[in-house]
Coordinates of C-alpha atoms in Angstrom, one line a residue:
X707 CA 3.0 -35.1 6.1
X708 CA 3.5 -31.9 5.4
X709 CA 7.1 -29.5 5.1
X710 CA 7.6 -27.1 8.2
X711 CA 7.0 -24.2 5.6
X712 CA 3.9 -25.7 4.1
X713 CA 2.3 -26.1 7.4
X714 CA 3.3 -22.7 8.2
X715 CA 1.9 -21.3 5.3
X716 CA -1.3 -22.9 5.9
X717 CA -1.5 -22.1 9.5
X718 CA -0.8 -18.1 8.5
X719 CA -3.8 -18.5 5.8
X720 CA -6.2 -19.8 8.6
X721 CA -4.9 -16.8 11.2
X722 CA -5.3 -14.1 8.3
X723 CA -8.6 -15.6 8.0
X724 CA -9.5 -14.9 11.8
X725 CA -7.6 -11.0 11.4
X726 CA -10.8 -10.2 10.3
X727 CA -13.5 -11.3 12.7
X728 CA -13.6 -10.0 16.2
X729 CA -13.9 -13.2 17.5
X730 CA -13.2 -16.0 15.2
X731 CA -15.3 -19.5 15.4
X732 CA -12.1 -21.6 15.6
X733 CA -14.0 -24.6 15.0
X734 CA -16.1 -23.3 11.7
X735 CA -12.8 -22.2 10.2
X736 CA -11.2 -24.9 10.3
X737 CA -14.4 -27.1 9.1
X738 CA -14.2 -25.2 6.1
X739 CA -10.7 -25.4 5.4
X740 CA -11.2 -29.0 5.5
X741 CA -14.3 -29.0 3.4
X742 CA -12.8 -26.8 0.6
X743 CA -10.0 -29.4 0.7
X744 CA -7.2 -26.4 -0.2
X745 CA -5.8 -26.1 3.2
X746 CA -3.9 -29.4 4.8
X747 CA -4.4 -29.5 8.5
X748 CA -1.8 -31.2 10.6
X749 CA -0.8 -31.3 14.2
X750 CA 1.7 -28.6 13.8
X751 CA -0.5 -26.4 11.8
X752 CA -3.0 -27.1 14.4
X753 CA -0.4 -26.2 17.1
X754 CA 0.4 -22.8 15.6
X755 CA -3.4 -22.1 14.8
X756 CA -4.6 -22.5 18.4
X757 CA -1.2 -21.9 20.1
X758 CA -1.6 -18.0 18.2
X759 CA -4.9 -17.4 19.1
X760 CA -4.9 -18.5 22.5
X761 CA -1.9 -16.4 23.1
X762 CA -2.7 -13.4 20.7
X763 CA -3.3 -10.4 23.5
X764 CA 0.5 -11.4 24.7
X765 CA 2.1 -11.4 21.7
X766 CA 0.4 -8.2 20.1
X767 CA 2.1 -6.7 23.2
X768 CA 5.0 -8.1 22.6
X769 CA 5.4 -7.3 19.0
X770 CA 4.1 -3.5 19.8
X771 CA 7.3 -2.8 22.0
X772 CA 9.4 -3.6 19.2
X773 CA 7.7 -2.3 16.0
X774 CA 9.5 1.5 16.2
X775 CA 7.0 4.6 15.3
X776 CA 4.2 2.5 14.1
X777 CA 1.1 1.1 16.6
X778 CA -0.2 -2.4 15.7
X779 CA -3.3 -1.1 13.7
X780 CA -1.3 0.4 10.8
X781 CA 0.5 -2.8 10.2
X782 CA -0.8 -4.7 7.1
X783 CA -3.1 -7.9 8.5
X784 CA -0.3 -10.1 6.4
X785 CA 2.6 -8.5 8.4
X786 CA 0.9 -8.9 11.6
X787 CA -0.3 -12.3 11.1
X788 CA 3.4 -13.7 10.3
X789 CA 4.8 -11.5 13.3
X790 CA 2.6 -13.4 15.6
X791 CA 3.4 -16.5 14.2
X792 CA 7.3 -15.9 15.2
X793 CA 6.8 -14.4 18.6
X794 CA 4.8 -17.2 19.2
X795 CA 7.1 -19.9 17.4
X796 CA 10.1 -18.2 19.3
X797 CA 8.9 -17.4 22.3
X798 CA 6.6 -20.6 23.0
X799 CA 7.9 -23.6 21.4
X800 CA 11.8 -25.2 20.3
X801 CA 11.6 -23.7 16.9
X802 CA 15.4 -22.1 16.4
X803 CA 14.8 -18.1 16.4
X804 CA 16.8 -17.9 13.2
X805 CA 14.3 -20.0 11.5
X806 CA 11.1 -18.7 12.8
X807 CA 12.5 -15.3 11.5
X808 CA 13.2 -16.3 7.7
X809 CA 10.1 -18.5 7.4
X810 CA 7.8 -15.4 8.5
X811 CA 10.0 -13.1 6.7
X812 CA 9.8 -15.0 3.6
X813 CA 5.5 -15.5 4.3
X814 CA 6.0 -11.9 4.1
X815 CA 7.8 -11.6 1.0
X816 CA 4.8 -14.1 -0.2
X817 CA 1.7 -12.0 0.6
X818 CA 2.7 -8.7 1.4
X819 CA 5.3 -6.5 0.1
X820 CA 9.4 -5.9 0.1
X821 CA 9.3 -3.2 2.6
X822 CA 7.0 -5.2 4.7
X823 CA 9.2 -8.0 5.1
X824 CA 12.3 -5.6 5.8
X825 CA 10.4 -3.6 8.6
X826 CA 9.5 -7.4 9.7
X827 CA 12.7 -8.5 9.6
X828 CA 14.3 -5.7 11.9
X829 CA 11.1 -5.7 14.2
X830 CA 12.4 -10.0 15.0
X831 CA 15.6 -9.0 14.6
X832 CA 15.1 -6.7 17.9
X833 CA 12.9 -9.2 19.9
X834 CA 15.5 -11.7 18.9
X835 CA 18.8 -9.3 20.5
X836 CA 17.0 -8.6 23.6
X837 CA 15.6 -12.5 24.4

């Protein structure tokens, strides 16, 4: 069984994945994920995977009310990706807010850059104050 922060990292790889197709083959991606053997797929990495893209339309309006003089097309795919994962994890399931926020800020810090996961951080931090 995986970590918490192990399936979340593999459940952000597999939604970066889909950031780039219009509409994603949910079923092919994950197929080879599993072929290539790199990826471990569990319930919960299942859970954010689906749980994301089924809800994806509502929280990428979510996350544009809070993400100050920028739209969502000139965040980075990375920053978006983990933003989605933590509007969904806090807004859709019993994850604590506080740790949704420093597992997507520190996915950030992975695969994107410091400023990134600052501008991240504050753009949670706001969802967070107003929930």
């Amino acid at each position: 069984m995986l970590k918490r922060s192990e399936a979340r990292n593999n459940a952000f790889i597999l939604l970066f994945e889909c950031s780039f197709l219009s509409s994603p083959d949910r079923d092919e991606i994950l197929a080879l994920a599993a072929e290539n053997h790199e990826i471990v797929i569990d319930d919960f990495v299942l859970g954010i995977f689906h749980g994301v893209l089924d809800h994806q339309e509502e929280l990428d309006a979510e996350i544009s009310k809070y993400c100050k003089k920028r739209t969502l097309n000139r965040l980075s795919k990375m920053l978006l990706t983990a933003l989605r994962i933590a509007f969904y994890e806090i807004s859709r399931t019993d994850t604590a807010s506080a740790v949704a926020i420093n597992e997507a800020v520190n996915l950030i810090k992975t695969y994107d850059s410091p400023e990134s996961a600052s501008y991240g951080n504050g753009v949670l931090a706001s969802y967070v104050r107003e929930k």
